[in-house]
Coordinates of C-alpha atoms and ligand atoms in Angstrom, one line a residue:
X2 CA -40.8 9.4 17.6
X3 CA -43.2 8.4 19.4
X4 CA -42.8 6.8 23.0
X5 CA -42.7 2.9 23.1
X6 CA -42.8 -1.1 24.2
X7 CA -39.8 -2.4 23.4
X8 CA -40.1 -6.2 24.0
X9 CA -38.0 -8.3 23.4
X10 CA -37.7 -12.2 22.5
X11 CA -34.5 -13.9 23.4
X12 CA -32.5 -10.7 25.6
X13 CA -30.3 -13.7 27.0
X14 CA -28.5 -14.7 23.7
X15 CA -25.7 -13.7 21.9
X16 CA -27.0 -11.7 19.0
X17 CA -28.7 -10.1 22.2
X18 CA -26.0 -9.2 24.5
X19 CA -23.7 -8.5 21.0
X20 CA -25.4 -6.2 18.6
X21 CA -29.4 -5.2 20.4
X22 CA -27.6 -3.5 23.3
X23 CA -24.8 -2.1 22.0
X24 CA -27.3 -0.3 19.5
X25 CA -30.0 0.8 21.9
X26 CA -27.0 2.3 23.6
X27 CA -25.7 4.3 20.8
X28 CA -29.1 5.6 19.9
X29 CA -29.7 6.3 23.8
X30 CA -25.8 8.3 23.5
X31 CA -27.3 9.9 20.0
X32 CA -30.6 10.8 21.5
X33 CA -32.1 8.5 19.0
X34 CA -34.6 6.7 21.2
X35 CA -37.9 7.9 22.2
X36 CA -38.7 10.2 25.3
X37 CA -40.4 7.3 27.0
X38 CA -39.5 4.1 26.6
X39 CA -40.2 0.4 28.9
X40 CA -37.4 -2.1 27.6
X41 CA -38.7 -5.4 28.8
X42 CA -35.7 -8.7 28.3
X43 CA -37.3 -12.4 28.2
X44 CA -35.2 -15.0 28.1
X45 CA -35.7 -18.5 29.5
X46 CA -33.5 -18.1 32.7
X47 CA -34.7 -16.4 35.9
X48 CA -32.7 -13.0 36.0
X49 CA -34.2 -10.2 38.5
X50 CA -34.4 -7.4 36.9
X51 CA -30.5 -6.6 38.6
X52 CA -29.5 -9.5 36.9
X53 CA -30.2 -8.4 33.8
X54 CA -30.1 -4.6 33.6
X55 CA -26.3 -6.0 35.4
X56 CA -26.0 -8.3 32.5
X57 CA -26.7 -5.7 29.6
X58 CA -24.2 -2.9 31.4
X59 CA -22.0 -6.4 30.8
X60 CA -22.5 -6.7 27.3
X61 CA -22.1 -2.7 26.6
X62 CA -19.3 -2.9 28.4
X63 CA -17.4 -5.7 25.8
X64 CA -19.6 -4.8 23.1
X65 CA -20.2 -1.1 22.3
X66 CA -18.1 1.2 20.3
X67 CA -18.5 4.1 22.5
X68 CA -17.7 3.2 26.5
X69 CA -19.7 3.2 28.9
X70 CA -19.8 5.7 31.6
X71 CA -21.1 4.5 35.7
X72 CA -22.8 8.3 35.2
X73 CA -26.1 9.6 35.8
X74 CA -27.2 9.4 31.7
X75 CA -26.2 5.3 31.9
X76 CA -28.3 5.3 35.4
X77 CA -30.8 6.9 32.9
X78 CA -30.7 4.6 30.0
X79 CA -30.4 1.4 32.7
X80 CA -33.5 2.0 34.5
X81 CA -36.0 1.2 32.0
X82 CA -34.5 -2.2 31.3
X83 CA -36.8 -5.0 32.7
X84 CA -36.1 -8.7 32.8
X85 CA -39.1 -11.4 32.7
X86 CA -38.4 -15.2 32.5
X87 CA -40.8 -16.8 29.6
X88 CA -40.8 -19.7 27.8
X89 CA -42.1 -18.7 24.5
X90 CA -43.6 -22.7 23.9
X91 CA -46.4 -21.6 27.2
X92 CA -49.2 -20.1 25.6
X93 CA -50.0 -19.3 29.9
X94 CA -46.7 -17.1 29.9
X95 CA -48.0 -14.3 28.1
X96 CA -50.8 -13.5 30.2
X97 CA -48.2 -12.1 32.5
X98 CA -46.0 -10.5 29.8
X99 CA -49.1 -9.0 29.2
X100 CA -50.2 -8.3 32.6
X101 CA -46.0 -7.0 32.8
X102 CA -46.2 -5.1 29.9
X103 CA -49.4 -2.7 30.7
X104 CA -47.6 -2.3 34.2
X105 CA -45.1 -0.8 32.9
X106 CA -47.2 1.2 30.1
X107 CA -48.8 2.3 32.9
X108 CA -46.1 3.5 35.3
X109 CA -44.5 5.6 32.4
X110 CA -47.6 6.9 31.4
X111 CA -45.9 5.3 27.7
X112 CA -48.9 4.3 24.8
X113 CA -49.5 1.3 23.8
X114 CA -46.8 1.1 20.8
X115 CA -45.4 -1.8 21.5
X116 CA -42.0 -3.2 19.3
X117 CA -41.5 -7.0 19.5
X118 CA -37.9 -8.4 18.4
X119 CA -37.9 -12.1 17.7
X120 CA -34.2 -12.6 18.8
X121 CA -34.5 -16.4 19.4
X122 CA -34.3 -19.2 17.1
X123 CA -36.2 -19.7 14.2
X124 CA -38.5 -22.5 15.3
X125 CA -40.3 -20.3 17.2
X126 CA -41.0 -17.3 15.6
X127 CA -44.2 -18.8 14.6
X128 CA -45.4 -20.0 17.4
X129 CA -44.2 -16.6 19.1
X130 CA -46.0 -14.6 17.3
X131 CA -49.5 -16.8 17.7
X132 CA -48.9 -16.9 20.6
X133 CA -48.8 -12.8 20.5
X134 CA -52.0 -12.1 18.9
X135 CA -54.2 -14.9 21.1
X136 CA -52.8 -13.6 24.1
X137 CA -53.7 -10.5 23.9
X138 CA -50.1 -8.1 23.8
X139 CA -50.9 -7.4 20.0
X140 CA -54.2 -5.8 20.3
X141 CA -52.8 -2.6 20.8
X142 CA -54.7 1.6 21.1
X143 CA -51.1 2.5 19.1
X144 CA -49.0 0.2 17.0
X145 CA -47.5 -2.4 16.8
X146 CA -44.9 -4.1 15.4
X147 CA -42.5 -7.1 15.1
X148 CA -38.0 -7.0 13.8
X149 CA -38.1 -11.1 12.9
X150 CA -34.3 -12.2 12.2
X151 CA -32.8 -14.6 9.4
X152 CA -32.7 -16.8 8.2
X153 CA -36.6 -16.8 6.9
X154 CA -37.0 -20.3 6.3
X155 CA -35.2 -22.6 4.6
X156 CA -37.1 -23.5 1.2
X157 CA -39.5 -21.7 -1.0
X158 CA -42.0 -23.6 0.8
X159 CA -41.4 -23.5 4.8
X160 CA -40.6 -19.7 3.6
X161 CA -44.4 -19.4 2.5
X162 CA -45.3 -21.1 5.0
X163 CA -44.0 -19.4 7.7
X164 CA -45.0 -15.7 6.2
X165 CA -48.9 -17.1 5.9
X166 CA -48.7 -18.0 9.8
X167 CA -46.5 -15.1 10.3
X168 CA -49.4 -12.4 8.8
X169 CA -52.3 -14.0 11.0
X170 CA -50.4 -12.1 13.3
X171 CA -49.3 -9.3 12.1
X172 CA -49.4 -7.3 8.4
X173 CA -47.3 -6.7 6.3
X174 CA -46.5 -3.1 7.0
X175 CA -46.1 -4.5 10.4
X176 CA -43.3 -7.3 9.9
X177 CA -40.0 -5.7 9.5
X178 CA -38.0 -8.5 8.3
X179 CA -33.5 -8.3 9.2
X180 CA -31.1 -8.3 6.8
X181 CA -28.0 -6.9 8.4
X182 CA -26.0 -5.9 4.9
X183 CA -30.0 -2.9 4.5
X184 CA -28.4 -1.3 7.8
X185 CA -24.3 -1.5 6.0
X186 CA -24.0 2.6 5.4
X187 CA -22.3 2.7 2.5
X188 CA -25.4 -0.5 1.1
X189 CA -27.7 2.6 2.1
X190 CA -25.8 5.0 0.3
X191 CA -25.9 3.0 -3.0
X192 CA -29.8 4.6 -3.5
X193 CA -27.8 8.4 -3.3
X194 CA -25.1 7.2 -5.4
X195 CA -27.1 5.7 -8.2
X196 CA -29.9 8.4 -8.2
X197 CA -29.1 11.5 -6.4
X198 CA -26.2 12.0 -8.9
X199 CA -27.6 12.9 -12.5
X200 CA -24.0 11.7 -14.3
X201 CA -24.2 8.4 -12.7
X202 CA -27.9 8.0 -12.6
X203 CA -27.4 8.7 -17.0
X204 CA -25.4 6.3 -17.2
X205 CA -26.0 3.3 -14.7
X206 CA -27.8 0.6 -17.6
X207 CA -26.9 -2.2 -20.4
X208 CA -25.7 0.8 -23.0
X209 CA -22.3 2.0 -20.4
X210 CA -21.7 -1.2 -17.5
X211 CA -19.9 -4.2 -18.8
X212 CA -20.6 -6.2 -16.0
X213 CA -21.6 -6.1 -12.1
X214 CA -19.6 -8.0 -9.4
X215 CA -20.4 -8.6 -6.2
X216 CA -18.1 -10.3 -3.8
X217 CA -18.5 -10.9 0.2
X218 CA -15.4 -13.1 1.1
X219 CA -14.9 -14.5 4.4
X220 CA -11.0 -15.3 5.8
X221 CA -13.3 -17.1 8.9
X222 CA -13.9 -21.1 8.1
X223 CA -17.2 -22.4 9.9
X224 CA -15.5 -21.2 13.7
X225 CA -18.6 -22.7 16.2
X226 CA -21.3 -22.4 13.9
X227 CA -21.5 -26.0 12.2
X228 CA -24.9 -27.4 13.9
X229 CA -26.3 -24.1 11.4
X230 CA -23.7 -23.8 8.4
X231 CA -23.6 -27.0 7.8
X232 CA -26.8 -28.1 7.0
X233 CA -27.4 -24.1 5.5
X234 CA -24.4 -23.8 3.2
X235 CA -23.1 -20.0 1.7
X236 CA -26.5 -20.4 -0.8
X237 CA -28.9 -20.1 2.6
X238 CA -26.1 -18.4 4.0
X239 CA -25.2 -15.3 2.1
X240 CA -26.8 -15.7 -1.3
X241 CA -30.7 -16.0 -1.0
X242 CA -30.3 -12.7 1.8
X243 CA -27.2 -10.8 1.4
X244 CA -25.8 -11.4 -1.5
X245 CA -29.2 -11.1 -3.3
X246 CA -30.4 -7.7 -1.8
X247 CA -27.1 -6.5 -3.1
X248 CA -28.0 -7.0 -6.0
X249 CA -31.1 -5.5 -5.7
X250 CA -29.8 -1.9 -4.6
X251 CA -26.9 -2.2 -7.4
X252 CA -30.2 -2.8 -10.3
X253 CA -33.3 -1.5 -9.2
X254 CA -34.5 1.4 -11.2
X255 CA -34.9 4.5 -10.5
X256 CA -38.5 4.8 -8.5
X257 CA -40.7 8.0 -8.7
X258 CA -40.6 9.2 -5.0
X259 CA -37.6 7.7 -2.2
X260 CA -40.1 6.4 -0.3
X261 CA -40.2 2.9 1.6
X262 CA -43.1 1.8 -1.2
X263 CA -41.5 3.2 -4.3
X264 CA -37.8 1.7 -3.2
X265 CA -39.1 -1.6 -2.7
X266 CA -42.1 -1.6 -5.3
X267 CA -38.3 -1.2 -7.8
X268 CA -36.1 -4.2 -6.0
X269 CA -39.3 -6.4 -6.6
X270 CA -39.0 -5.5 -9.8
X271 CA -35.5 -6.6 -10.5
X272 CA -36.2 -9.3 -8.8
X273 CA -39.8 -9.9 -11.0
X274 CA -37.3 -9.5 -14.4
X275 CA -34.1 -11.3 -13.1
X276 CA -33.6 -14.8 -15.2
X277 CA -34.4 -18.1 -13.6
X278 CA -33.0 -20.9 -13.5
X279 CA -34.3 -24.9 -14.4
X280 CA -32.8 -27.0 -12.3
X281 CA -30.5 -28.5 -15.3
X282 CA -29.4 -24.9 -16.2
X283 CA -27.8 -24.8 -12.7
X284 CA -24.2 -25.6 -14.4
X285 CA -24.0 -24.0 -16.5
X286 CA -23.9 -20.8 -14.9
X287 CA -23.5 -21.7 -10.8
X288 CA -20.2 -23.0 -9.2
X289 CA -20.9 -24.3 -5.8
X290 CA -17.4 -25.1 -3.4
X291 CA -15.8 -26.0 -0.6
X292 CA -12.7 -25.2 0.9
X293 CA -10.3 -27.8 1.5
X294 CA -6.6 -27.5 3.9
X295 CA -5.1 -24.7 2.5
X296 CA -2.9 -21.3 4.6
X297 CA -4.5 -18.2 5.9
X298 CA -2.0 -15.7 6.9
X299 CA 1.2 -17.5 6.6
X300 CA -0.3 -20.5 9.3
X301 CA -1.9 -23.7 7.7
X302 CA -5.7 -24.6 8.6
X303 CA -7.5 -27.2 8.0
X304 CA -10.4 -28.5 5.3
X305 CA -14.2 -28.1 6.3
X306 CA -14.9 -31.2 6.3
X307 CA -12.6 -31.9 9.5
X308 CA -13.8 -28.7 11.2
X309 CA -15.5 -30.1 14.9
X310 CA -19.1 -30.6 14.2
X311 CA -18.7 -31.1 10.4
X312 CA -19.9 -33.9 9.0
X313 CA -16.6 -35.8 7.9
X314 CA -18.5 -36.7 4.4
X315 CA -20.2 -33.0 4.0
X316 CA -21.3 -32.1 0.4
X317 CA -22.1 -29.0 2.2
X318 CA -21.3 -25.0 0.1
X319 CA -19.0 -22.9 2.2
X320 CA -18.5 -20.7 -1.6
X321 CA -20.6 -20.1 -4.2
X322 CA -20.4 -18.2 -7.4
X323 CA -22.9 -17.2 -10.0
X324 CA -23.7 -15.3 -13.4
X325 CA -27.4 -13.9 -13.0
X326 CA -29.6 -12.2 -15.2
X327 CA -32.1 -9.7 -15.4
X328 CA -33.8 -9.7 -18.5
X329 CA -35.4 -5.9 -18.8
X330 CA -34.6 -2.6 -20.4
X331 CA -32.5 -1.4 -18.3
X332 CA -30.2 -4.4 -17.8
X333 CA -30.8 -7.0 -20.6
X334 CA -27.2 -9.1 -22.0
X335 CA -25.8 -7.2 -18.6
X336 CA -24.0 -10.1 -16.8
X337 CA -24.6 -9.9 -12.9
X338 CA -21.5 -12.1 -11.2
X339 CA -21.9 -12.4 -7.4
X340 CA -19.4 -14.5 -5.2
X341 CA -19.2 -15.2 -1.7
X342 CA -16.7 -18.0 0.4
X343 CA -15.8 -18.3 4.3
X344 CA -11.7 -19.5 4.5
X345 CA -10.8 -17.2 1.5
X346 CA -7.4 -15.0 1.1
X347 CA -9.3 -10.9 2.0
X348 CA -11.9 -10.3 4.3
X349 CA -13.7 -7.3 2.2
X350 CA -17.5 -7.0 1.3
X351 CA -17.4 -5.0 -2.3
X352 CA -19.7 -4.5 -5.2
X353 CA -17.6 -3.0 -8.6
X354 CA -19.1 -1.8 -11.7
X355 CA -17.3 -2.1 -14.7
X356 CA -18.4 -0.2 -17.3
X357 CA -17.4 -1.2 -21.2
X358 CA -14.0 -0.1 -22.7
X359 CA -15.4 1.3 -25.7
X360 CA -12.3 3.6 -26.4
X361 CA -10.2 0.8 -26.7
X362 CA -9.1 0.5 -30.1
X363 CA -8.1 4.6 -29.7
X364 CA -5.2 3.8 -27.6
X365 CA -4.1 1.3 -28.0
X366 CA -0.6 0.2 -29.0
X367 CA 1.7 -2.0 -28.7
X368 CA 3.1 -1.8 -25.3
X369 CA -0.7 0.4 -23.7
X370 CA -3.7 -0.3 -23.6
X371 CA -6.2 1.3 -21.5
X372 CA -8.6 0.1 -18.6
X373 CA -12.2 -0.2 -18.2
X374 CA -13.5 2.1 -15.9
X375 CA -14.7 0.9 -12.9
X376 CA -16.8 2.3 -10.0
X377 CA -15.9 -0.2 -6.7
X378 CA -18.1 0.7 -3.7
X379 CA -15.9 -0.4 -0.1
X380 CA -18.9 -2.0 1.7
X381 CA -16.3 -3.5 4.5
X382 CA -14.4 -3.3 6.5
X383 CA -13.4 -0.1 5.2
X384 CA -15.9 2.8 3.6
X385 CA -15.5 4.2 0.1
X386 CA -16.1 4.8 -3.5
X387 CA -13.0 5.2 -5.7
X388 CA -13.4 5.5 -9.3
X389 CA -10.4 4.4 -11.3
X390 CA -10.0 6.6 -14.7
X391 CA -7.2 6.5 -17.4
X392 CA -4.2 9.4 -16.8
X393 CA -1.5 9.7 -18.3
X394 CA 1.6 9.2 -16.3
X395 CA 4.1 12.0 -16.9
X396 CA 7.0 9.4 -15.4
X397 CA 6.4 7.6 -18.3
X398 CA 6.9 9.1 -21.3
X399 CA 2.7 10.0 -20.9
X400 CA 2.4 6.4 -20.8
X401 CA -1.9 5.4 -20.1
X402 CA -2.7 4.3 -17.0
X403 CA -5.3 3.7 -14.9
X404 CA -6.1 6.4 -11.5
X405 CA -8.1 6.0 -9.2
X406 CA -9.8 8.6 -7.5
X407 CA -11.1 7.7 -4.0
X408 CA -12.7 8.7 -1.1
X409 CA -14.6 7.4 2.2
X410 CA -18.1 9.1 3.4
X411 CA -17.7 9.5 6.5
X412 CA -14.2 8.6 8.9
X413 CA -15.0 7.3 12.5
X414 CA -17.8 7.2 14.2
X415 CA -20.0 4.9 11.6
X416 CA -22.7 4.1 13.2
X417 CA -23.1 0.3 12.8
X418 CA -25.7 -1.8 10.7
X419 CA -28.0 -3.0 14.5
X420 CA -28.5 0.7 15.2
X421 CA -29.5 2.3 11.7
X422 CA -31.6 -0.4 11.4
X423 CA -33.2 -0.6 14.8
X424 CA -33.2 3.4 15.0
X425 CA -35.6 3.0 11.6
X426 CA -38.0 0.9 12.8
X427 CA -39.0 3.0 15.7
X428 CA -39.7 5.0 13.2
X429 CA -41.6 3.5 11.4
X430 CA -39.6 3.3 8.6
X431 CA -39.2 0.2 6.8
X432 CA -37.2 1.5 3.3
X433 CA -34.1 -0.9 4.3
X434 CA -36.5 -4.3 5.9
X435 CA -36.9 -7.1 3.8
X436 CA -40.0 -7.5 1.8
X437 CA -42.0 -10.5 1.9
X438 CA -42.1 -10.3 -2.5
X439 CA -38.7 -10.0 -2.3
X440 CA -37.8 -12.2 0.6
X441 CA -40.4 -15.1 -2.0
X442 CA -38.5 -13.8 -5.2
X443 CA -35.5 -14.9 -3.6
X444 CA -36.2 -18.6 -2.7
X445 CA -37.7 -18.5 -5.6
X446 CA -34.5 -17.4 -7.8
X447 CA -32.5 -19.6 -4.7
X448 CA -34.9 -22.5 -5.4
X449 CA -33.7 -24.7 -8.1
X450 CA -30.4 -23.9 -7.3
X451 CA -31.2 -26.0 -3.8
X452 CA -32.2 -28.9 -5.5
X453 CA -29.3 -29.1 -8.2
X454 CA -27.0 -28.9 -5.0
X455 CA -28.5 -31.3 -2.6
X456 CA -28.9 -34.4 -5.6
X457 CA -24.9 -33.3 -6.2
X458 CA -26.2 -32.7 -10.2
X459 CA -22.9 -30.5 -9.3
X460 CA -19.6 -30.8 -9.2
X461 CA -18.6 -29.7 -5.9
X462 CA -15.2 -27.5 -6.6
X463 CA -12.6 -27.5 -3.5
X464 CA -10.3 -24.8 -3.2
X465 CA -7.7 -24.0 -0.9
X466 CA -8.2 -21.9 1.9
X467 CA -6.8 -18.6 1.8
X468 CA -7.1 -18.3 -2.2
X469 CA -10.4 -17.1 -3.5
X470 CA -12.0 -19.7 -4.4
X471 CA -12.2 -22.9 -7.1
X472 CA -11.1 -21.9 -10.4
X473 CA -13.9 -22.7 -12.1
X474 CA -15.0 -19.3 -10.9
X475 CA -12.4 -17.2 -12.6
X476 CA -13.1 -19.3 -15.7
X477 CA -17.2 -18.2 -15.2
X478 CA -15.9 -15.2 -16.1
X479 CA -13.6 -15.6 -18.5
X480 CA -16.6 -16.9 -21.0
X481 CA -17.6 -13.9 -21.5
X482 CA -14.1 -12.4 -21.5
X483 CA -14.4 -10.4 -18.2
X484 CA -12.0 -11.2 -15.0
X485 CA -13.0 -11.2 -11.1
X486 CA -11.8 -7.4 -10.2
Ligands
NAD524 P1 -28.8 -17.2 20.7 O1 -29.1 -19.2 21.1 O2 -27.3 -17.0 22.1 O3 -29.9 -17.3 22.5 C1 -31.5 -17.8 21.8 C2 -32.3 -16.9 23.2 O4 -33.5 -17.7 22.6 C3 -31.9 -16.9 24.7 O5 -32.3 -15.2 24.7 C4 -32.4 -18.7 25.4 O6 -33.2 -18.3 26.8 C5 -34.6 -17.8 24.4 N1 -35.2 -19.2 23.9 C6 -34.4 -20.3 23.6 N2 -35.5 -21.3 23.9 C7 -36.0 -20.6 24.6 C8 -37.3 -21.6 25.2 N3 -38.2 -22.0 25.5 N4 -37.9 -19.7 26.0 C9 -38.1 -19.2 25.0 N5 -36.9 -17.7 25.3 C10 -35.9 -19.3 24.5 O7 -28.8 -17.5 19.6 P2 -28.9 -15.6 19.1 O8 -27.6 -16.6 18.4 O9 -28.8 -14.9 20.1 O10 -28.9 -15.9 18.0 C11 -30.6 -15.1 17.7 C12 -31.2 -15.4 16.4 O11 -30.9 -14.2 15.8 C13 -31.4 -16.5 15.5 O12 -32.5 -15.8 14.7 C14 -30.6 -16.5 14.5 O13 -31.0 -17.3 12.9 C15 -30.4 -14.8 14.2 N6 -29.4 -14.3 14.4 C16 -28.1 -14.0 14.8 C17 -26.7 -14.0 14.8 C18 -25.8 -13.9 16.2 O14 -24.8 -13.4 15.5 N7 -26.3 -14.5 16.9 C19 -26.5 -13.3 14.0 C20 -28.0 -13.1 12.4 C21 -28.8 -13.7 13.6

């Protein structure tokens, strides 16, 4: 891995503290950092280098998955950190930053490889990219890369606008759009599961698969994020990015070779085949929900519209379920269902592949029927894969019952999504970052849904906190003869 400068905008923020510093530290412990590197934190407040290093150390003590030892090794890590106060909206500040980066490059004998990480509010993304270009920060003899956080736009038009602005300063292959679901070990494992197992590869299509169900349910409510969430809703917060990324990873077809370009090509093809809904069709395929009062783990919880910071008349979606169709040769006629929401019964992210049960009549008797084979990819909170098969139970007179074969690839010490993604970005591997084509096609699919929600043209279903969403979400599957697993 090449030596480089890591320039972090928003270094005093929440994400830096909870995810980015711990990721860098754990990469360091795993000897996955470059041989030489400088880390420059930037923020609005004024801090000395020492104060910043203390801030990083405190963050690690609270959030790192491995403990911080006060030893020479830790000293080695922390000494790479420097801080500069910089108002991202002031172009002249970037000149000072360039001088400082160059000074550190000289001190540490670093090539001019620069990774810029924008961990700041999205309204600054375009300004920062422009200032990086205009100040000369982006004119390097080595490589430059830009990592940006979500959200990437708030609708199709604003996403396109942002992309046009970013592309004035960075080429597509220099932009790493983080979707942290793509860093989750089991989401990354989907590709291997589908393609490194000829048995699964052979049946990964419409001939054998009855439907696909992708669930991402949370127990928590809006917490202290109402300012953002009441504007975004589940559709922008989860569906446009994470849910559609998981759908792409599940539905993509075998690439010619396992490379970033080929995999992203296959993902794009899935999105190009995704059937677009007109605004008028949204109501038939999408369920929009909002949580009502209810009970979570025996404790009463309030309804969404009385949560702190939420508009009392808010029609914001805290739950979305959808039925999607991929109109290509592999998936024609196979419904893909997604559902995601807050204040649901369990915290779980999983993908369930339900296989067609073609031989069920053969075994069907009055008191026995065979269950469909299910392949379940457990993404969080626990990682693993399970496969449901039918088997005779000798203790019940040979009655056929479903049994489950489980495996967890790794049980302990699984690296966090941010570690995996940062390591990839340091190496220049963009496989598990969202390409602009994927982002744009996702917004295209979401846009009529946003409009139907905004016009209130489809009902807002309420669901009791602590349930698995509105009844209408169950009916959506019943229409095709299925139910949620
Ligand atoms: P935050 O509000 O905690 O931190 C913002 C940072 O930006 C601070 O370091 C602040 O000093 C800096 N900043 C603000 N205005 C500035 C200015 N004018 N000049 C210079 N610096 C300025 O935000 P956060 O929660 O860390 O989020 C950062 C980004 O990550 C956002 O794009 C957010 O959408 C995204 N994100 C955050 C999380 C999370 O868990 N916190 C999760 C997913 C995505």
